[in-house]
mmCIF file of C-alpha atoms in Angstrom:
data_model
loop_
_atom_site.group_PDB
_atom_site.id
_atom_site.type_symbol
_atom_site.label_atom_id
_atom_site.label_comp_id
_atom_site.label_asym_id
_atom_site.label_seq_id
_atom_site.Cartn_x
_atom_site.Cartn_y
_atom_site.Cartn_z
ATOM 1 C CA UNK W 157 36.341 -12.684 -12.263
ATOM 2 C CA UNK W 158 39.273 -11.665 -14.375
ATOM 3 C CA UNK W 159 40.892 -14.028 -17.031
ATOM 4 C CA UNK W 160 44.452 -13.490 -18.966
ATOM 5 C CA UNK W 161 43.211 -14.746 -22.007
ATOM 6 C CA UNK W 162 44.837 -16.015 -25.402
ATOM 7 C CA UNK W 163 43.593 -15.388 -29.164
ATOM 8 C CA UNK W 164 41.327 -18.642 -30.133
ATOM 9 C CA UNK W 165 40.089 -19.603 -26.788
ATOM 10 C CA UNK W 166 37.187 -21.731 -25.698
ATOM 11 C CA UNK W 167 34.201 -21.674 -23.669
ATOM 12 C CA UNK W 168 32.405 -24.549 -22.308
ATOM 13 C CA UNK W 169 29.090 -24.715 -20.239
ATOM 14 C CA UNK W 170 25.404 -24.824 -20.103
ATOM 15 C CA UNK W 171 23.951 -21.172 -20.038
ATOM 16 C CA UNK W 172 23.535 -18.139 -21.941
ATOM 17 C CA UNK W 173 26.560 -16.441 -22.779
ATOM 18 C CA UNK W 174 26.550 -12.881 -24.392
ATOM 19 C CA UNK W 175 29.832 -11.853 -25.480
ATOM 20 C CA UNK W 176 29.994 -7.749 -25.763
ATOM 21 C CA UNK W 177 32.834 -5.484 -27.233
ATOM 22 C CA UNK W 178 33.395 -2.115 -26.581
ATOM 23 C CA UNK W 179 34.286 -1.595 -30.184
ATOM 24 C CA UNK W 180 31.883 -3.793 -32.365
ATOM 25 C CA UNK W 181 28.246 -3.781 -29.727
ATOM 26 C CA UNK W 182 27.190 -7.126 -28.382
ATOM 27 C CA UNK W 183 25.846 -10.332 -29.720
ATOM 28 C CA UNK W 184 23.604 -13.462 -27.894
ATOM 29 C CA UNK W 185 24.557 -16.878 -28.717
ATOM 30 C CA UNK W 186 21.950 -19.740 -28.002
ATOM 31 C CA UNK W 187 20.942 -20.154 -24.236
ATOM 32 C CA UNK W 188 21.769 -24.225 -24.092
ATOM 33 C CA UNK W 189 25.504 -24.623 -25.091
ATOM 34 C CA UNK W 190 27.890 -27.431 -25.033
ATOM 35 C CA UNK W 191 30.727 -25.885 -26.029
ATOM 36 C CA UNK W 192 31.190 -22.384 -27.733
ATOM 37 C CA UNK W 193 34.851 -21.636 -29.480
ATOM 38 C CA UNK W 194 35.892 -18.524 -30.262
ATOM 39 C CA UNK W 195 38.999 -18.203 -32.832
ATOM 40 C CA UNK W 196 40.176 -14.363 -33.935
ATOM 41 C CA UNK W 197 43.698 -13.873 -36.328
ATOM 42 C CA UNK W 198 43.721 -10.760 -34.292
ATOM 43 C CA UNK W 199 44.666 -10.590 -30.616
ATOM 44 C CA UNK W 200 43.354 -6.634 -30.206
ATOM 45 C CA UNK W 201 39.884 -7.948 -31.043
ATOM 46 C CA UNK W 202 39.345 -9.561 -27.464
ATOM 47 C CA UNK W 203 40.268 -5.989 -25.672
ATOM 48 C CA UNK W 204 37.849 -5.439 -23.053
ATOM 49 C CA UNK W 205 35.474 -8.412 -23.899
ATOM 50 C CA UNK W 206 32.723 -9.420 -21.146
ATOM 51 C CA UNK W 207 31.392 -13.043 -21.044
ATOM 52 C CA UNK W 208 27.979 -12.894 -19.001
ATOM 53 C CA UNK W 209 25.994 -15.994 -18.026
ATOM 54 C CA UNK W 210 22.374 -14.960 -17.676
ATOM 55 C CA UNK W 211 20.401 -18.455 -17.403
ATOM 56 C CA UNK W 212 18.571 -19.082 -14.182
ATOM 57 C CA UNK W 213 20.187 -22.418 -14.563
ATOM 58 C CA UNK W 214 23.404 -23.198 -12.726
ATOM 59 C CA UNK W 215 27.087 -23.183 -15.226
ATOM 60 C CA UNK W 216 28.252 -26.534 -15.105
ATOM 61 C CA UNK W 217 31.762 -27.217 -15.549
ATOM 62 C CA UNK W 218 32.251 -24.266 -16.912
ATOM 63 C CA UNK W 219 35.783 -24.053 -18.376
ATOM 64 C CA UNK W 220 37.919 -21.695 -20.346
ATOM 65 C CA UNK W 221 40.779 -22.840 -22.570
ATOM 66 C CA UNK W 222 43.098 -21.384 -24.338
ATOM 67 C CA UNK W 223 45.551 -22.657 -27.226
ATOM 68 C CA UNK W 224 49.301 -21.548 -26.840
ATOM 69 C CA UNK W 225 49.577 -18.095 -28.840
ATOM 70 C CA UNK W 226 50.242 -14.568 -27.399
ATOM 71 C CA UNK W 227 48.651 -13.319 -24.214
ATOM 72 C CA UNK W 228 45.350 -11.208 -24.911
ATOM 73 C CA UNK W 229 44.050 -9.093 -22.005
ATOM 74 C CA UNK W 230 40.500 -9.670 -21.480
ATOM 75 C CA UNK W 231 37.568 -9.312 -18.335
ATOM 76 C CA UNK W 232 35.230 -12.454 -18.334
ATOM 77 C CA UNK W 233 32.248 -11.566 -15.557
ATOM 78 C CA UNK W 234 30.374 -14.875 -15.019
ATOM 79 C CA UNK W 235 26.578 -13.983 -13.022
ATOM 80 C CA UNK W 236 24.666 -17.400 -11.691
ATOM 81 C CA UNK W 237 20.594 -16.946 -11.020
ATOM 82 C CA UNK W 238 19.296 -19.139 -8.833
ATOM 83 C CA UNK W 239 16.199 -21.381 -10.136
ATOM 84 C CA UNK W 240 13.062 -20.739 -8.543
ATOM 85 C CA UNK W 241 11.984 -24.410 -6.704
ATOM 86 C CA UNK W 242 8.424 -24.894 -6.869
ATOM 87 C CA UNK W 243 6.818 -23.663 -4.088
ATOM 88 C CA UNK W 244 8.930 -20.346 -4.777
ATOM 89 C CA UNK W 245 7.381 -19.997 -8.231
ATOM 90 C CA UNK W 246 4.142 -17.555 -9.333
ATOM 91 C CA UNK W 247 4.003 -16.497 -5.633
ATOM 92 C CA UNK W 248 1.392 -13.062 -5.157
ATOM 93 C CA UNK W 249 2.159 -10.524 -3.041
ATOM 94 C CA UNK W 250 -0.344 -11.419 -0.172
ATOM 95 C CA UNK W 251 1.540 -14.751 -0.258
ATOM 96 C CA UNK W 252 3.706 -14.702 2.782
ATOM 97 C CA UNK W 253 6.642 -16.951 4.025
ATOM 98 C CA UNK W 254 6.324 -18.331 7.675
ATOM 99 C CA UNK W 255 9.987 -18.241 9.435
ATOM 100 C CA UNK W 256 9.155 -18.617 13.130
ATOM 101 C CA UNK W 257 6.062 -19.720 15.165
ATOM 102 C CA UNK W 258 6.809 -16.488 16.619
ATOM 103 C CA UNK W 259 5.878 -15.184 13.340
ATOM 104 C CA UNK W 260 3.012 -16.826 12.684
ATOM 105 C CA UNK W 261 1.131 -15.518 15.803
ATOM 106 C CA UNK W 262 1.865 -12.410 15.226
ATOM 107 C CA UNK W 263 0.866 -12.297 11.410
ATOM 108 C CA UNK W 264 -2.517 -13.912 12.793
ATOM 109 C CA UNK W 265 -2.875 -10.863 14.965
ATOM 110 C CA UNK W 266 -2.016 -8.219 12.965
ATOM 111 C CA UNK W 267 -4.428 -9.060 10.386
ATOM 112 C CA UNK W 268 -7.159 -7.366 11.678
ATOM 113 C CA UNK W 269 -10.792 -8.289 9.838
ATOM 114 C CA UNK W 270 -8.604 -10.081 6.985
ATOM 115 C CA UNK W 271 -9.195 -13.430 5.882
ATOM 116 C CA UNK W 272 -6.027 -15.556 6.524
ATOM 117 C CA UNK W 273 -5.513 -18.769 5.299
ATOM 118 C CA UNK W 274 -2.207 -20.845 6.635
ATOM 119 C CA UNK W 275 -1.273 -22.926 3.940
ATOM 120 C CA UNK W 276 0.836 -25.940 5.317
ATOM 121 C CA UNK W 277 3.311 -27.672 2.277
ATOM 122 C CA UNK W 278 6.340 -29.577 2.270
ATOM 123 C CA UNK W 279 8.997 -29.312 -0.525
ATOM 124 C CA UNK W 280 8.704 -33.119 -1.113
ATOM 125 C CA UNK W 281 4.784 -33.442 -0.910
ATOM 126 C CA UNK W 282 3.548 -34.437 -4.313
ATOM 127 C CA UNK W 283 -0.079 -33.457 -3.807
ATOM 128 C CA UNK W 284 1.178 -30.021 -2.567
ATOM 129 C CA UNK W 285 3.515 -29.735 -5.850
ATOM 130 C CA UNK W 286 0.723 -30.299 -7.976
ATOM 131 C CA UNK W 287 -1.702 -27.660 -5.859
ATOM 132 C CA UNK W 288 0.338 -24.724 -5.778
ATOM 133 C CA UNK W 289 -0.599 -23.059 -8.910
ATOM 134 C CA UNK W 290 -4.195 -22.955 -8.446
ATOM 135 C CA UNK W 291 -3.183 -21.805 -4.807
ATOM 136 C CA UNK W 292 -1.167 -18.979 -6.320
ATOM 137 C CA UNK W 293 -3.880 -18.071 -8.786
ATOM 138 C CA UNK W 294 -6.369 -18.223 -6.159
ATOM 139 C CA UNK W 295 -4.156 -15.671 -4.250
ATOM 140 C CA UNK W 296 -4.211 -13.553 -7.092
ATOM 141 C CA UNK W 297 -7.680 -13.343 -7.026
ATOM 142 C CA UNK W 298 -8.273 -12.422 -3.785
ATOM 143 C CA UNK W 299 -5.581 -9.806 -3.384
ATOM 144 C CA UNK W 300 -7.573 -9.006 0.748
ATOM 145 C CA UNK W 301 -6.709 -12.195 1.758
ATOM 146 C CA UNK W 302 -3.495 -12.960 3.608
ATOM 147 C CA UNK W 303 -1.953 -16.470 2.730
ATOM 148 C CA UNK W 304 0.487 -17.596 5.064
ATOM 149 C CA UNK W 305 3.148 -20.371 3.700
ATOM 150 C CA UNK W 306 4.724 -22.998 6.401
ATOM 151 C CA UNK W 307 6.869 -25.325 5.499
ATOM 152 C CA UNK W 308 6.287 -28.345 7.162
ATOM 153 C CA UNK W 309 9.672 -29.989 7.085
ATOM 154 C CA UNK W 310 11.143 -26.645 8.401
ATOM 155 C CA UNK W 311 8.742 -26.378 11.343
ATOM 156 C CA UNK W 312 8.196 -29.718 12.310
ATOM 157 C CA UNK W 313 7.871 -28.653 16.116
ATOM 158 C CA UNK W 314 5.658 -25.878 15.217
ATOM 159 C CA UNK W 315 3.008 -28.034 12.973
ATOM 160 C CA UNK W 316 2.820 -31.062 15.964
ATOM 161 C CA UNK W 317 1.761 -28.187 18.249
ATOM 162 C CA UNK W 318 -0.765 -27.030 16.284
ATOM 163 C CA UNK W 319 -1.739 -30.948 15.682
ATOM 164 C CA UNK W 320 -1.155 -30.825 11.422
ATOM 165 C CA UNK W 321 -0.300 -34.570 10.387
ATOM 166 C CA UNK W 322 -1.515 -34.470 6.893
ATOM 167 C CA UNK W 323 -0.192 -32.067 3.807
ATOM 168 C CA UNK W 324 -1.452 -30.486 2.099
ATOM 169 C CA UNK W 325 -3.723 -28.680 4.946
ATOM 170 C CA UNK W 326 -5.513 -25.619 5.441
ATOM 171 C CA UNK W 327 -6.525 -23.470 8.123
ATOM 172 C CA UNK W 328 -8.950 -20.313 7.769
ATOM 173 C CA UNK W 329 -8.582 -17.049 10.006
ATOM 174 C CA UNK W 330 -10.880 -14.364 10.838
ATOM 175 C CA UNK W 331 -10.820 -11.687 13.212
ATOM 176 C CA UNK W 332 -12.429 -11.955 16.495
ATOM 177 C CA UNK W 333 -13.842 -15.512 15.224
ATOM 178 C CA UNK W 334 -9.991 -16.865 15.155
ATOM 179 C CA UNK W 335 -10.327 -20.247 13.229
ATOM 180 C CA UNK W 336 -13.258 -20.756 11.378
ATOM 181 C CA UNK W 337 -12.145 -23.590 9.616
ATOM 182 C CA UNK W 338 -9.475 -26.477 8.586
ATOM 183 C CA UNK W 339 -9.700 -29.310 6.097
ATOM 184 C CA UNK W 340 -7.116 -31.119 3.888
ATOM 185 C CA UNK W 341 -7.378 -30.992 0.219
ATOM 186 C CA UNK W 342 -5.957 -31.597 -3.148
ATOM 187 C CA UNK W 343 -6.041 -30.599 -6.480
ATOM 188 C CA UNK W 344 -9.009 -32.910 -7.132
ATOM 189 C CA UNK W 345 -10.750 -31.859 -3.817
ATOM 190 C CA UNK W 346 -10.068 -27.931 -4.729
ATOM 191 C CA UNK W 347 -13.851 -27.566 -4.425
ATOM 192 C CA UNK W 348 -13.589 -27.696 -1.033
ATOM 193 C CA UNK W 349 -11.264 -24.608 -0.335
ATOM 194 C CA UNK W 350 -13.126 -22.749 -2.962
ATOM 195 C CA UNK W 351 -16.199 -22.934 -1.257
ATOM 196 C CA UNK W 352 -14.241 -21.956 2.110
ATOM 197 C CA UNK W 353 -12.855 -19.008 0.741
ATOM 198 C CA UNK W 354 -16.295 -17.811 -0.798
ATOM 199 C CA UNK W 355 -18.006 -18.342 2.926
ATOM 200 C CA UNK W 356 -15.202 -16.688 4.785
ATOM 201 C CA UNK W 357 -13.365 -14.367 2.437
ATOM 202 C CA UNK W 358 -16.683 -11.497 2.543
ATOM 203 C CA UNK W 359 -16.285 -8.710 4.060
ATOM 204 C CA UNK W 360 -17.379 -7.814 7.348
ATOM 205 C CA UNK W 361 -16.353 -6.216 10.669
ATOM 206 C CA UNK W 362 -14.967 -7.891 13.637
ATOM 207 C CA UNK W 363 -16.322 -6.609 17.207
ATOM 208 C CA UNK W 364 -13.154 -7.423 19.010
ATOM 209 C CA UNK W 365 -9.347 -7.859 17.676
ATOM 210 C CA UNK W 366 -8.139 -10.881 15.940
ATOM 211 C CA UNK W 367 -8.242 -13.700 17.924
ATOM 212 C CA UNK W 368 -4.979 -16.199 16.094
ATOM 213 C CA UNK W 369 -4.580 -18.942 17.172
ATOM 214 C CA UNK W 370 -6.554 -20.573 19.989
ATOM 215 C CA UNK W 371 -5.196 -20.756 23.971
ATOM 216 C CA UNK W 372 -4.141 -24.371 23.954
ATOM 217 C CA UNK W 373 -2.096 -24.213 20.698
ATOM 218 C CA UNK W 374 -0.257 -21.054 22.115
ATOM 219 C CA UNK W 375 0.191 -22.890 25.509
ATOM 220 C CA UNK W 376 1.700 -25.641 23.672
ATOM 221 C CA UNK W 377 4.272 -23.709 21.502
ATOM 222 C CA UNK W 378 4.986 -22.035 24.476
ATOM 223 C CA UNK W 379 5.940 -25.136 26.453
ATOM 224 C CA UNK W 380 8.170 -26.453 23.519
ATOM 225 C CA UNK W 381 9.892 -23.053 23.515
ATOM 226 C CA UNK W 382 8.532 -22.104 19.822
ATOM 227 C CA UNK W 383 7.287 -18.521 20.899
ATOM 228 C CA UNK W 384 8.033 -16.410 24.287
ATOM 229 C CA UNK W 385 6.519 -17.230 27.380
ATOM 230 C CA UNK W 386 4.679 -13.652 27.245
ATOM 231 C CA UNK W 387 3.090 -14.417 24.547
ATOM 232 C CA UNK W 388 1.287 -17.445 25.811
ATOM 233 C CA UNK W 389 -2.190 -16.259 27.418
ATOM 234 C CA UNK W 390 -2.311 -16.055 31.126
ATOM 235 C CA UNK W 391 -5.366 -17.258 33.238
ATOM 236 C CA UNK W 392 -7.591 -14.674 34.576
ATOM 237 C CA UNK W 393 -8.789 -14.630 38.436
ATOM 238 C CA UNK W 394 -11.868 -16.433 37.033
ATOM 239 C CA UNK W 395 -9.947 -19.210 35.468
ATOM 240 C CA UNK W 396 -7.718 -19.894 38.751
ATOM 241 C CA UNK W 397 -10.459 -20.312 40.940
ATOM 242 C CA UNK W 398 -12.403 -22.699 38.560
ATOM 243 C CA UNK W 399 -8.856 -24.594 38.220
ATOM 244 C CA UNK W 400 -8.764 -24.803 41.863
ATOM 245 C CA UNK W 401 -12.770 -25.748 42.516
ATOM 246 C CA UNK W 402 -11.941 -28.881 39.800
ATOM 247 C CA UNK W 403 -8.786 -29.799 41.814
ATOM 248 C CA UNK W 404 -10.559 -29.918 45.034
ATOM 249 C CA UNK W 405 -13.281 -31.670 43.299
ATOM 250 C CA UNK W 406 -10.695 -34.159 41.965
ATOM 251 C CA UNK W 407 -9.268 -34.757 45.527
ATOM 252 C CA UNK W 408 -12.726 -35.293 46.743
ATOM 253 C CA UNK W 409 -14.045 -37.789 44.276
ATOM 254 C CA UNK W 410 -10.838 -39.707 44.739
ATOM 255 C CA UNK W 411 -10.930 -39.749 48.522
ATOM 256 C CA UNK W 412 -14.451 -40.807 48.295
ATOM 257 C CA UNK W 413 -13.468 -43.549 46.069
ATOM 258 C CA UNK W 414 -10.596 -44.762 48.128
ATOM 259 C CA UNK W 415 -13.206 -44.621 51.594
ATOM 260 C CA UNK W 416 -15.336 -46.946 49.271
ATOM 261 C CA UNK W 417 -13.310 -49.159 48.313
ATOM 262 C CA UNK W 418 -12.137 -49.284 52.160
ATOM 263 C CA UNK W 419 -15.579 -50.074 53.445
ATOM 264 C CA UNK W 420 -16.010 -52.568 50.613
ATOM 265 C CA UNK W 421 -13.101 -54.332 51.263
ATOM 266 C CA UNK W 422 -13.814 -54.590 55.039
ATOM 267 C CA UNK W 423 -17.314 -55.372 54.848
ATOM 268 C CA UNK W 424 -16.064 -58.599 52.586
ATOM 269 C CA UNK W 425 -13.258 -59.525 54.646
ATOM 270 C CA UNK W 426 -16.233 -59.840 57.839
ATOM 271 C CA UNK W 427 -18.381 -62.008 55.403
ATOM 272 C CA UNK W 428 -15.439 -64.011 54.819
ATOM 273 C CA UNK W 429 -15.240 -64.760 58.529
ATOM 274 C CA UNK W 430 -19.012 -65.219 59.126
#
């Protein structure tokens, strides 16, 4: 943004300004400020000066005054970072953001032989807070396995499917073998996903391609409209006919049950008589 400024104007905020002139360099001034003044005799000295906020940390009420004296020409460029939130901070590179059920499937099958853990966090889940950096630094040490990140409060649809009711929780992936294991666990119970990720996280070769996630969870996320129809698993010729054997059974057993209860009834209704 562009300012008409005036010799001896002020600057108020709370971020890191650097003031640089063309003429003289640059110089910092301190990175929390309450109010910074600046007061020059000579109106040619603010030619060309930049102001440039570099904190991560939001300007607040940032205002620029200036006192009544001749007009000075000057360019004020104000930048705002955005602060890394927690779960956002000391992330690896094989730590990877879920955005869709859609994507989580197909992360799970891509994966190949790779361990893949699905962490499941919420932004407002203490115990999650307070396990993310030995998460992260786990990550980091296994730089072969794959951690997927879901935000529960995001996905809410997507973690009933797939029956996750407690944060912070874990689920293990491996090739052919699909889940080999889930647990919840916290930064006193760390043990437990250490251990997992020593039993799982070896290498070895799958004879088949990644499994994911298992039939009834993609049946359900299909039914709620979280991933495409397609992608759901269809029933083989095998699977119809033992559908339709258990139907037939079901028919029968409750046919039989009404033609007992039938007799039963009759056979007590000629008692009652006798």
């Amino acid at each position: 943004m562009s300012y008409c400024l005036k010799a001896g104007f002020s600057v108020s905020g709370s971020s890191e300004i650097l003031v640089k002139n063309r003429g003289k360099g640059s110089f910092r001034v301190g990175s929390t400020i309450g109010t910074l003044q600046f007061k020059e005799s000579n109106p040619k000295e603010f030619w060309g000066k930049a102001l440039e906020f570099s904190d991560q940390k939001a300007v607040c009420n940032l205002s620029i005054k200036a006192p009544k004296l001749d007009p000075v020409y000057a360019q004020a460029s104000v930048s705002f970072g955005k602060a890394l939130r927690w779960w956002e901070k000391s992330l690896q590179p094989n730590m990877i953001e879920i955005n869709s059920a859609q994507e989580l499937v197909d992360s799970l099958l891509n994966a190949g032989d790779r361990l893949v853990i699905v962490d499941f966090y919420s932004p407002g889940c203490g115990g999650c807070k307070a396990l993310h950096p030995k998460i992260c630094q786990l990550a980091e040490l296994n730089p072969d396995a794959v951690f997927l990140k879901v935000d529960y409060e995001q996905h809410k649809a997507m973690c009933y499917a797939l029956h996750v009711h407690v944060l912070p929780f874990f689920r293990f992936y491996r090739g052919a073998d699909g889940r080999v294991c889930s647990f919840s666990c916290t930064n006193a119970t760390i043990k437990k996903f250490k251990d997992a990720l020593a039993k799982h996280g070896t290498e070895r070769c799958s004879l088949g391609p990644a499994k994911g996630l298992d039939e009834s969870e993609l049946l359900a996320l299909a039914s709620i409209g979280q991933i495409s129809r397609s992608t759901a698993p269809k029933p083989t010729e095998e699977e119809k006919v033992e559908d339709l054997v258990l139907q037939e059974t079901a028919k029968s057993s409750t046919a039989f049950i009404k033609d007992d209860s039938k007799i039963a009834v009759e056979e007590g209704n000629a008692m009652a008589m006798a």
